[in-house]
GROMACS .gro file of C-alpha atoms in nm:
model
  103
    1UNK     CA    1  -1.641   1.383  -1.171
    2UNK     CA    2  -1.678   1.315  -0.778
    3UNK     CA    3  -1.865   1.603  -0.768
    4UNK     CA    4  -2.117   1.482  -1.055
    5UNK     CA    5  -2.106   1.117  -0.852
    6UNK     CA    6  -2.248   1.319  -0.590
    7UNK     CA    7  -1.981   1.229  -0.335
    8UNK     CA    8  -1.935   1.496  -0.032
    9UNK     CA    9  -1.644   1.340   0.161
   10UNK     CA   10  -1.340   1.295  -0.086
   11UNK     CA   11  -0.971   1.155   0.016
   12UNK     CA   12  -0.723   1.269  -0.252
   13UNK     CA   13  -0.367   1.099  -0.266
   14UNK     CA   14  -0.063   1.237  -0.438
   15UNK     CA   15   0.314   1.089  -0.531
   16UNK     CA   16   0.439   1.477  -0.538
   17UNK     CA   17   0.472   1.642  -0.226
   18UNK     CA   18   0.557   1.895  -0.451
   19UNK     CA   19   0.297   1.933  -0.606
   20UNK     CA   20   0.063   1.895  -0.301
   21UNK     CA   21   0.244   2.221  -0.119
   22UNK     CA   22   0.158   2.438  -0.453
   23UNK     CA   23  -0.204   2.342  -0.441
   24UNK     CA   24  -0.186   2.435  -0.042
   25UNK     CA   25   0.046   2.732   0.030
   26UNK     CA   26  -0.130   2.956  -0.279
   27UNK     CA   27   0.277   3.084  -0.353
   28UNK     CA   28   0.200   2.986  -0.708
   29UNK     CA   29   0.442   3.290  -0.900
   30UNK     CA   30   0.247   3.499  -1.179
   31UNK     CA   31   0.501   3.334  -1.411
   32UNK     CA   32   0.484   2.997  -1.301
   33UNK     CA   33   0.387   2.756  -1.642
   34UNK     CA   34   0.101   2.542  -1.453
   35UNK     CA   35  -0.080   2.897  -1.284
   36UNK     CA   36  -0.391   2.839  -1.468
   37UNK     CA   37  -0.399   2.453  -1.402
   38UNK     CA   38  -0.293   2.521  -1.019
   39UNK     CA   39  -0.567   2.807  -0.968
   40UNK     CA   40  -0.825   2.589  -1.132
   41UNK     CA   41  -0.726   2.278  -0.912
   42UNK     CA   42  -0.753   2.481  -0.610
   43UNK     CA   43  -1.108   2.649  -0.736
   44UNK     CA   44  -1.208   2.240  -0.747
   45UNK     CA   45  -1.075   2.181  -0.363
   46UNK     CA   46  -1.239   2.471  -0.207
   47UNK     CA   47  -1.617   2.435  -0.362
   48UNK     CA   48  -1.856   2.336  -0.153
   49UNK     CA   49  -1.715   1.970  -0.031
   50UNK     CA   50  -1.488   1.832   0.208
   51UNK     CA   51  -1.163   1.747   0.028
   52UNK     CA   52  -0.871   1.586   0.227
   53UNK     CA   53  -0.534   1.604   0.038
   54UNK     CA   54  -0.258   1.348   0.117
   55UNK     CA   55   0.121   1.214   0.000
   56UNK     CA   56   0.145   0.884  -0.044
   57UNK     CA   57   0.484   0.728  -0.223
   58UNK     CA   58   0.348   0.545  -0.561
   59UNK     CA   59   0.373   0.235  -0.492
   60UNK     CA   60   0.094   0.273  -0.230
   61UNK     CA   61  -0.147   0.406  -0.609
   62UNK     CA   62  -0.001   0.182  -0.833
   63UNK     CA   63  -0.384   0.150  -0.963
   64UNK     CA   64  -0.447   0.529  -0.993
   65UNK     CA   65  -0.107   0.569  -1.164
   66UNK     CA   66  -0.178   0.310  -1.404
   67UNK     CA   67  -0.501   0.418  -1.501
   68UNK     CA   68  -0.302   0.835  -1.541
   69UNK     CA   69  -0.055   0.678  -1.800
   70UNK     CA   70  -0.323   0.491  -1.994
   71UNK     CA   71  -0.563   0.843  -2.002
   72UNK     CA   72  -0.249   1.004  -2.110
   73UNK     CA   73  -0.276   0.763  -2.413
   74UNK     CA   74  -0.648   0.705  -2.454
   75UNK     CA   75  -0.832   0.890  -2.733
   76UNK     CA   76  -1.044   1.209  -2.626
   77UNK     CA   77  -1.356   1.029  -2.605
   78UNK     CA   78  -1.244   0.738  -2.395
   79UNK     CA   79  -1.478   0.651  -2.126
   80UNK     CA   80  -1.438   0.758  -1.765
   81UNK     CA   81  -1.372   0.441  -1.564
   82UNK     CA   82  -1.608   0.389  -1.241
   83UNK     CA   83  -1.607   0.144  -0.959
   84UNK     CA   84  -1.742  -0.095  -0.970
   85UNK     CA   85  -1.536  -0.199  -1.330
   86UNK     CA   86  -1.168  -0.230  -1.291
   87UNK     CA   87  -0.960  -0.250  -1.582
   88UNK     CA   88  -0.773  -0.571  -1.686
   89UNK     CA   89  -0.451  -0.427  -1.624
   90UNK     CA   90  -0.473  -0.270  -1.266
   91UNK     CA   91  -0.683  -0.591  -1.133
   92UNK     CA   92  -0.351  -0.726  -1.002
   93UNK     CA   93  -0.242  -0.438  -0.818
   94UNK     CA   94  -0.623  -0.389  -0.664
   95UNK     CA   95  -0.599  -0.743  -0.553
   96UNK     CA   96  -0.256  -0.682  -0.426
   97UNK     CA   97  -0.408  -0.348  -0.204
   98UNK     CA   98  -0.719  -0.570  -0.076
   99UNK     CA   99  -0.439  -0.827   0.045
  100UNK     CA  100  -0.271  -0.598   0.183
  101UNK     CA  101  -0.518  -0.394   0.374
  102UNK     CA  102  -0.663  -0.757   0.555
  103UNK     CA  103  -0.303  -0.842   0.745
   0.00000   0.00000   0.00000
């Protein structure tokens, strides 16, 4: 979707350090369950854009993790959520960031 969106510069934050060092060190087993979804996230990182990958604990993405759990329930056709709309219930926690990021 970034891509689509046209943006060239992308900062990508992740809860799972574990996670992130799969993606990174390419020691993903043959057998490993996620293989496919691992070797097409790392096909997406390496196209022609600069991607920056980062850990952050969750509390620092409440937002972003609020807005995973509610695509894990959303129906197949749901729309894709742009800035500059912000869902009702991840306002609080944007306001919350902006607060924080002015002391």
């Amino acid at each position: 979707m970034a891509q689509k969106l046209g943006f060239q510069q992308v900062l990508l934050y992740s809860d799972s350090l574990d996670a992130i060092n799969i993606i990174m060190r390419d020691c993903c087993y043959n057998d490993h369950p996620l293989r496919d979804i691992i070797g097409d996230i790392r096909d997406l990182l390496f196209r022609d854009w600069n991607v920056k990958l980062y850990y952050t604990p969750r509390d620092n993405i409440a937002c972003a993790d609020y807005l995973a759990r509610e695509g894990h329930v959303a129906p197949p056709d749901a729309d894709v959520i742009t800035i500059p709309t912000i869902p009702t219930g991840c306002l609080h926690m944007v306001l919350k960031d902006q607060l924080a990021c002015r002391s």
